[in-house]
CSV table of C-alpha atoms in Angstrom, one decimal:
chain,number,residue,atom,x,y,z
P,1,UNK,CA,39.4,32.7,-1.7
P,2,UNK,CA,37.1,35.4,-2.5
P,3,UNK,CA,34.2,35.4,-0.3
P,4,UNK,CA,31.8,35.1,-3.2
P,5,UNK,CA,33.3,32.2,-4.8
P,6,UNK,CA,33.1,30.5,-1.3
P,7,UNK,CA,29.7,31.2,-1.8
P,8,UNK,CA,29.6,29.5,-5.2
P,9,UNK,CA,31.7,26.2,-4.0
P,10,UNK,CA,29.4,25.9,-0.7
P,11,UNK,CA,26.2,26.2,-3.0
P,12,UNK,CA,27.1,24.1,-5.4
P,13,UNK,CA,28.1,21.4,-2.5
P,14,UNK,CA,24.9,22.0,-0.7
P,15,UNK,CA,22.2,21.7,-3.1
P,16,UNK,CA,21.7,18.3,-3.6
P,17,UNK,CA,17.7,18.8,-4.6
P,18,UNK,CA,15.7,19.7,-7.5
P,19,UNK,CA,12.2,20.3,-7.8
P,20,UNK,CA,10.1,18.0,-9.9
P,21,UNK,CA,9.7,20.7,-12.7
P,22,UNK,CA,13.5,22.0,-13.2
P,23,UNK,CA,14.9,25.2,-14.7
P,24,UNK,CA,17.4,25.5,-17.0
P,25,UNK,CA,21.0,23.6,-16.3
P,26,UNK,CA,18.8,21.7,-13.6
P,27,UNK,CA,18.0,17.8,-14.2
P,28,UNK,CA,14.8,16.8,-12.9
P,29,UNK,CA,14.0,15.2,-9.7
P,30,UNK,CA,14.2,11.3,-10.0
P,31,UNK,CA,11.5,9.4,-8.5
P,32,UNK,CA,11.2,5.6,-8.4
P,33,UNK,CA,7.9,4.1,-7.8
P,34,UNK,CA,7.7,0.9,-6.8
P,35,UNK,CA,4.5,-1.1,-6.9
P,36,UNK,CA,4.4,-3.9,-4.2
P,37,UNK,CA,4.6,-7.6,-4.9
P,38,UNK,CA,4.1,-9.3,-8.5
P,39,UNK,CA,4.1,-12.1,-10.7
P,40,UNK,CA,3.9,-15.0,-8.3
P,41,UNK,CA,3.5,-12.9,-5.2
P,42,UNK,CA,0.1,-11.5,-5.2
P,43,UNK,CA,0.3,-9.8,-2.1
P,44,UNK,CA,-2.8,-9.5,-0.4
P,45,UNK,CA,-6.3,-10.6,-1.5
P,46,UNK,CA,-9.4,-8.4,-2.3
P,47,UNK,CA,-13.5,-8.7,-2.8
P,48,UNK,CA,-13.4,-10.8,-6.1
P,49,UNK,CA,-10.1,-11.6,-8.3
P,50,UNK,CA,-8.8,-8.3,-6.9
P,51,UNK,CA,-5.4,-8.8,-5.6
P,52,UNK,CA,-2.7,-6.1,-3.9
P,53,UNK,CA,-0.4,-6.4,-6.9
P,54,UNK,CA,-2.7,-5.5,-9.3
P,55,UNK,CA,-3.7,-2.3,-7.4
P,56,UNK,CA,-0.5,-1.5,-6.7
P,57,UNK,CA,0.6,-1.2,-10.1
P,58,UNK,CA,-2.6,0.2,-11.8
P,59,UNK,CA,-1.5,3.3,-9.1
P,60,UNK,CA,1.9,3.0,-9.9
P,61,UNK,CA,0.7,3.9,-13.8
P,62,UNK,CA,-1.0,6.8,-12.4
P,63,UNK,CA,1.2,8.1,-10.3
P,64,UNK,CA,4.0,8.1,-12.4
P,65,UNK,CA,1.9,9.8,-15.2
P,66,UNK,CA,1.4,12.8,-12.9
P,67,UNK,CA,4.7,13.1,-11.7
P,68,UNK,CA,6.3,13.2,-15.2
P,69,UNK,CA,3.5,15.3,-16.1
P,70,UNK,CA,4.6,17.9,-14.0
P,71,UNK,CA,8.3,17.5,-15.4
P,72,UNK,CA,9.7,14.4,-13.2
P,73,UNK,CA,11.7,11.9,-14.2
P,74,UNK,CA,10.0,8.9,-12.9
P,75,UNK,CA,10.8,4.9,-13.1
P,76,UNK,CA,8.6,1.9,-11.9
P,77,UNK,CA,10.5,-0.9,-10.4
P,78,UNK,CA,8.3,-3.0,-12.5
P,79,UNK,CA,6.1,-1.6,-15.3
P,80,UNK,CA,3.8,-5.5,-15.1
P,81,UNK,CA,3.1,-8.6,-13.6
P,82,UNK,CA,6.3,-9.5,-13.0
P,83,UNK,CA,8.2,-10.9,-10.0
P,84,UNK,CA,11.3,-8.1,-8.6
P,85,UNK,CA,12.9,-9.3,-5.6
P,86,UNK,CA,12.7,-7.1,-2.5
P,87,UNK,CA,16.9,-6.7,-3.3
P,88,UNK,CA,16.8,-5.6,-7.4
P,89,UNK,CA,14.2,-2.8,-6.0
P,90,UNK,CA,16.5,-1.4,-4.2
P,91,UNK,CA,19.2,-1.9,-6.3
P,92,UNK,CA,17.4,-0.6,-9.2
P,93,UNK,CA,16.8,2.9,-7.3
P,94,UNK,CA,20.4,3.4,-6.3
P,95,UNK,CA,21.3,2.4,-9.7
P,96,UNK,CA,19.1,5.3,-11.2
P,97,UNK,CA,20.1,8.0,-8.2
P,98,UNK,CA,16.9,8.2,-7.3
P,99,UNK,CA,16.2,11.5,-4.9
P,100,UNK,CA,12.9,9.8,-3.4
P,101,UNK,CA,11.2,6.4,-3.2
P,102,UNK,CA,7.8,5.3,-2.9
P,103,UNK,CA,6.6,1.9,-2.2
P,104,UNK,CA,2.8,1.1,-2.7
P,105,UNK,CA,0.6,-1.3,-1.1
P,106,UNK,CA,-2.2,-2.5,0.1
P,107,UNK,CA,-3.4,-3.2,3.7
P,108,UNK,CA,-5.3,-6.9,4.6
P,109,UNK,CA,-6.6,-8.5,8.4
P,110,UNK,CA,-6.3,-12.2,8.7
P,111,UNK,CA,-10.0,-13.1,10.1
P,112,UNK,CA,-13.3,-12.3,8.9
P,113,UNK,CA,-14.2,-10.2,12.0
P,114,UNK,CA,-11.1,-8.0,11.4
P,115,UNK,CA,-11.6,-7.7,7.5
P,116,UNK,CA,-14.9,-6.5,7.7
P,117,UNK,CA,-14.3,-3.7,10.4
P,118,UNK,CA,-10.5,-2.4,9.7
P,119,UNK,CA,-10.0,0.3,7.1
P,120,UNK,CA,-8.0,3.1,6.5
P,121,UNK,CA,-4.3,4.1,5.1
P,122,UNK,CA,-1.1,4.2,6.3
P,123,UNK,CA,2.2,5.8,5.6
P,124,UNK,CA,5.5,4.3,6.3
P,125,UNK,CA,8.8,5.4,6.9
P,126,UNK,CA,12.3,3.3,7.8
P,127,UNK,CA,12.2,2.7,11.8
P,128,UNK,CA,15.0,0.0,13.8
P,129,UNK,CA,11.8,-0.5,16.1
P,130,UNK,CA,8.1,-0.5,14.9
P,131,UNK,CA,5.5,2.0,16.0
P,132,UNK,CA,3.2,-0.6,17.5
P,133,UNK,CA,2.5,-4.2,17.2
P,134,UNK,CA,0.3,-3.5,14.2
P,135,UNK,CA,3.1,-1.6,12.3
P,136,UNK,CA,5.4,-4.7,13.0
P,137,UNK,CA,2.9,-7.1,11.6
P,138,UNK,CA,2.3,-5.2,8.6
P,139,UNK,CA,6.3,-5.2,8.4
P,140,UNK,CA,6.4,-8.5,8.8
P,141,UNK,CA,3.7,-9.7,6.3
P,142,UNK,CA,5.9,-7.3,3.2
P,143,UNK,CA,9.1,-8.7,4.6
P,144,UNK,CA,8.2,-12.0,4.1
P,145,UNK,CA,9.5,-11.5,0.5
P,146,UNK,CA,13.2,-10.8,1.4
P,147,UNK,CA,16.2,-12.9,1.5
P,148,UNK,CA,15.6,-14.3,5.1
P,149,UNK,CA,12.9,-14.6,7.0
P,150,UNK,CA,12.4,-12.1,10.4
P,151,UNK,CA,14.0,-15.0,12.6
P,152,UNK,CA,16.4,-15.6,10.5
P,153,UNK,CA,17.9,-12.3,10.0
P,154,UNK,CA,18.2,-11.3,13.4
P,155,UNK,CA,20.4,-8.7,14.5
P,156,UNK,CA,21.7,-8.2,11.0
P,157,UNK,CA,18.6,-6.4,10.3
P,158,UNK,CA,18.6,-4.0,12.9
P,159,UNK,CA,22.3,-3.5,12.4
P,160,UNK,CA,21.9,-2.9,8.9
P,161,UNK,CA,18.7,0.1,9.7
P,162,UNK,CA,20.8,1.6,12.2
P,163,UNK,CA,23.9,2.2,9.5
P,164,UNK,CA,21.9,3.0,7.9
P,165,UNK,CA,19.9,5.8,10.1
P,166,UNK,CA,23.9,7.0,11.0
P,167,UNK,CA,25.0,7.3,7.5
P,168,UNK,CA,22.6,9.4,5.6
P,169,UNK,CA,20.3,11.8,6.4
P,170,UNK,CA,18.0,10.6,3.5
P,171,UNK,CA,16.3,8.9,6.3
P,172,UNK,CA,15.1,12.0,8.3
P,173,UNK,CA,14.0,13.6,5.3
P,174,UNK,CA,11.7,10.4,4.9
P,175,UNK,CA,10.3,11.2,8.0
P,176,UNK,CA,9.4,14.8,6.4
P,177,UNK,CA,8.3,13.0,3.2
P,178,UNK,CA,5.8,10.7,4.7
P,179,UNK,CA,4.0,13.7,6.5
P,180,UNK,CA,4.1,15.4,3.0
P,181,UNK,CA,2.0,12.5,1.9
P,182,UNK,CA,-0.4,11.5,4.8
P,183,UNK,CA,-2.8,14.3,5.2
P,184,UNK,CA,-3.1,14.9,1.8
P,185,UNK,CA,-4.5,10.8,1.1
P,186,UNK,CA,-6.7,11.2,4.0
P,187,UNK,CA,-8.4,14.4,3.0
P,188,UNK,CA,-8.7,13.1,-0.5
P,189,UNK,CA,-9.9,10.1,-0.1
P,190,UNK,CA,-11.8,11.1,3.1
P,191,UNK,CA,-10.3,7.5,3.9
P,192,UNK,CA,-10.2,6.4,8.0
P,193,UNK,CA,-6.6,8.0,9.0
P,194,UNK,CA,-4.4,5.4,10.6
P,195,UNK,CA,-1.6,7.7,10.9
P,196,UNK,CA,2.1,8.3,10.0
P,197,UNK,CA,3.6,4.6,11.3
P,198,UNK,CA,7.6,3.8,11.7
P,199,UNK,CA,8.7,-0.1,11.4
P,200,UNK,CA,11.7,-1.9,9.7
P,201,UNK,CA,10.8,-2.4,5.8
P,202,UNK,CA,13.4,-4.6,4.3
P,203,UNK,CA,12.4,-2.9,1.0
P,204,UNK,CA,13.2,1.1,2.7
P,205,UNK,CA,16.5,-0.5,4.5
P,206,UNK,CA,19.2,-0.3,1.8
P,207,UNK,CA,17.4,3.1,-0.2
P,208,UNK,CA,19.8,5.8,-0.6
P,209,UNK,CA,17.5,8.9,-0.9
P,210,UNK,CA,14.2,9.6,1.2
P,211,UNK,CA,12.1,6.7,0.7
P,212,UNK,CA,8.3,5.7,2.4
P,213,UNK,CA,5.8,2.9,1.8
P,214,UNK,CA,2.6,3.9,1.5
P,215,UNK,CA,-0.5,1.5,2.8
P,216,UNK,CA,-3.3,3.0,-0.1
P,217,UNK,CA,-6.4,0.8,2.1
P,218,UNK,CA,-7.3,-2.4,3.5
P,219,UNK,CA,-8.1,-4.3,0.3
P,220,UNK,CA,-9.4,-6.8,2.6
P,221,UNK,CA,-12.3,-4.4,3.8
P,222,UNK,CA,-15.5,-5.5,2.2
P,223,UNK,CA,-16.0,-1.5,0.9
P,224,UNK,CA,-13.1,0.0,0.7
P,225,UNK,CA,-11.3,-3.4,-1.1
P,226,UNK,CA,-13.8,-2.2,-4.1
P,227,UNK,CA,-13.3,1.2,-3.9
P,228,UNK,CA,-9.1,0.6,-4.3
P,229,UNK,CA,-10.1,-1.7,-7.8
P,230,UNK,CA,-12.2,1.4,-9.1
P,231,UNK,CA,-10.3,4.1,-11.7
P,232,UNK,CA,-11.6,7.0,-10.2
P,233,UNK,CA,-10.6,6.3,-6.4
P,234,UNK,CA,-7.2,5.1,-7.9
P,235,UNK,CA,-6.4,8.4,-9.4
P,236,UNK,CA,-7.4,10.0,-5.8
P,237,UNK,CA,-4.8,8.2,-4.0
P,238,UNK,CA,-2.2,9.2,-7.3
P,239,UNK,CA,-3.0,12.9,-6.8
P,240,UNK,CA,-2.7,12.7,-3.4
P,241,UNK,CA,0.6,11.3,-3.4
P,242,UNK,CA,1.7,13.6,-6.3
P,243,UNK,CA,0.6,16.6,-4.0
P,244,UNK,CA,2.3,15.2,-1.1
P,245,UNK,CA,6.1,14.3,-3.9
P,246,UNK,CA,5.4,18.4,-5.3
P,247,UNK,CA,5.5,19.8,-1.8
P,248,UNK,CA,7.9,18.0,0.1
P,249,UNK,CA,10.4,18.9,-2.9
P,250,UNK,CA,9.6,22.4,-3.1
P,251,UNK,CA,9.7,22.7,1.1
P,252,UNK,CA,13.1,20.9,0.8
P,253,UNK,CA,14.4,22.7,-2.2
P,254,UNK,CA,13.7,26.4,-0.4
P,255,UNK,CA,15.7,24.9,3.1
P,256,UNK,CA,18.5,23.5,0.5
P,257,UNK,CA,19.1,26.6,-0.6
P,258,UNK,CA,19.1,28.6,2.6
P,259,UNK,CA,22.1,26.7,3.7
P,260,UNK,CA,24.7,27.8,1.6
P,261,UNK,CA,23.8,31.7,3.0
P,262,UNK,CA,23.8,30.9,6.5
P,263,UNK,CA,27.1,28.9,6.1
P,264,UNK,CA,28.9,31.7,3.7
P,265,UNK,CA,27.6,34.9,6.1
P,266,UNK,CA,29.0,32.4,8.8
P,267,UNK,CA,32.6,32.2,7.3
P,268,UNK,CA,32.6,35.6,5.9
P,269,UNK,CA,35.8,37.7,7.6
């Protein structure tokens, strides 16, 4: 075989990402975003009637709008109130192909003490083990929506994240996705930074593309609950993100397609 038709074959092989906004012969990248909770499952509470599956989705909306506005093709596990089981969300984004996933939430403390003094936001990405006993909890708390309960999965949950983490490298690119995201939410919103966390989210386990969760606030904070219910901070956290989507897949696009030179020039007689 000619060597630049090796070229062409390990190129096309390669490649397997496309930026949001694509050129001609080039689909666009697929995004799923995936508002936390709904319908029965409110999620966690807020100042008021606010509750986490309201905010989730209102950002959801704006998320998506920017993401398509900048040529994406972008789906919403749900589009309203409406219960989704942990399991059709990720079935629905394997189902589309998706080349990333975002999960949006929002943060709550159980006691007055703690509401009132914890704030900030938090990005997720698929973990076997948790960061910290406060990334478990907050693992445990959106878990309690799947199948089984943390007992009563077991080991079948940690085998499961650890085929996972073997079989694709979707899940080290999460990694890279989630510190795409972080800084950019934090110097936006100016909002406390409680870091880049890992922890086993039943909702990132079966995802077949990069996929994080993203913890927008404590809803439960007496100031920063309102803030998440207000338009104008929602659209921070959705340009944020959107940022955060634009330059991972432009970083990854650019390593993408320095692989298929270094691999030819490596087979080259």
């Amino acid at each position: 075989m000619k060597s630049s038709s090796r070229s062409l074959l390990l190129l096309l092989a390669c490649i397997c990402w496309v930026p949001v906004t694509a050129g001609a012969g080039e689909r666009p990248a697929r995004i799923v975003i995936d508002p936390g909770h709904g319908g029965v499952k409110e999620g966690a509470k807020g100042p008021g009637a606010l509750r986490e599956k309201e905010v989730a989705l209102q950002i959801a909306h704006r998320l998506r709008s920017r993401l398509e506005a900048a040529g994406g093709e972008v789906y919403l596990t749900r589009e309203r109130d409406a219960l989704v089981s942990l399991t059709e969300r990720v079935e629905m984004t394997n189902d589309h192909g998706a080349d990333l996933f975002i999960s949006i939430h929002a943060n709550s403390m159980p006691t007055p003490r703690m509401r009132a003094r914890t704030e900030g936001v938090e990005t997720y990405f698929l973990s076997a083990s948790a960061s910290g006993e406060a990334a478990l909890a907050v693992a445990d708390r959106e878990n309690s929506e799947a199948p089984m309960s943390r007992a009563a999965r077991g080991d079948s949950t940690l085998a499961l994240i650890l085929d996972d983490l073997v079989r694709t490298e979707a899940h080290s690119d999460s990694s890279r996705l989630a510190y795409a995201i972080h800084p950019r939410l934090v110097a936006r919103t100016r909002a406390a930074d409680r870091g880049v966390q890992q922890a086993p989210f039943f909702v990132l386990s079966g995802v077949e593309c990069p996929a994080v969760l993203v913890e927008v606030g404590y809803i439960s904070h007496p100031e920063e609950g309102l803030k998440l219910g207000r338009a104008d901070y929602q659209e921070k956290l959705a340009e944020a993100i959107s940022e955060g989507v634009l330059a991972f897949l432009k970083d990854t696009r650019r390593r993408d397609a320095a692989r298929p030179a270094q691999v030819a020039g490596s087979q080259t007689p």
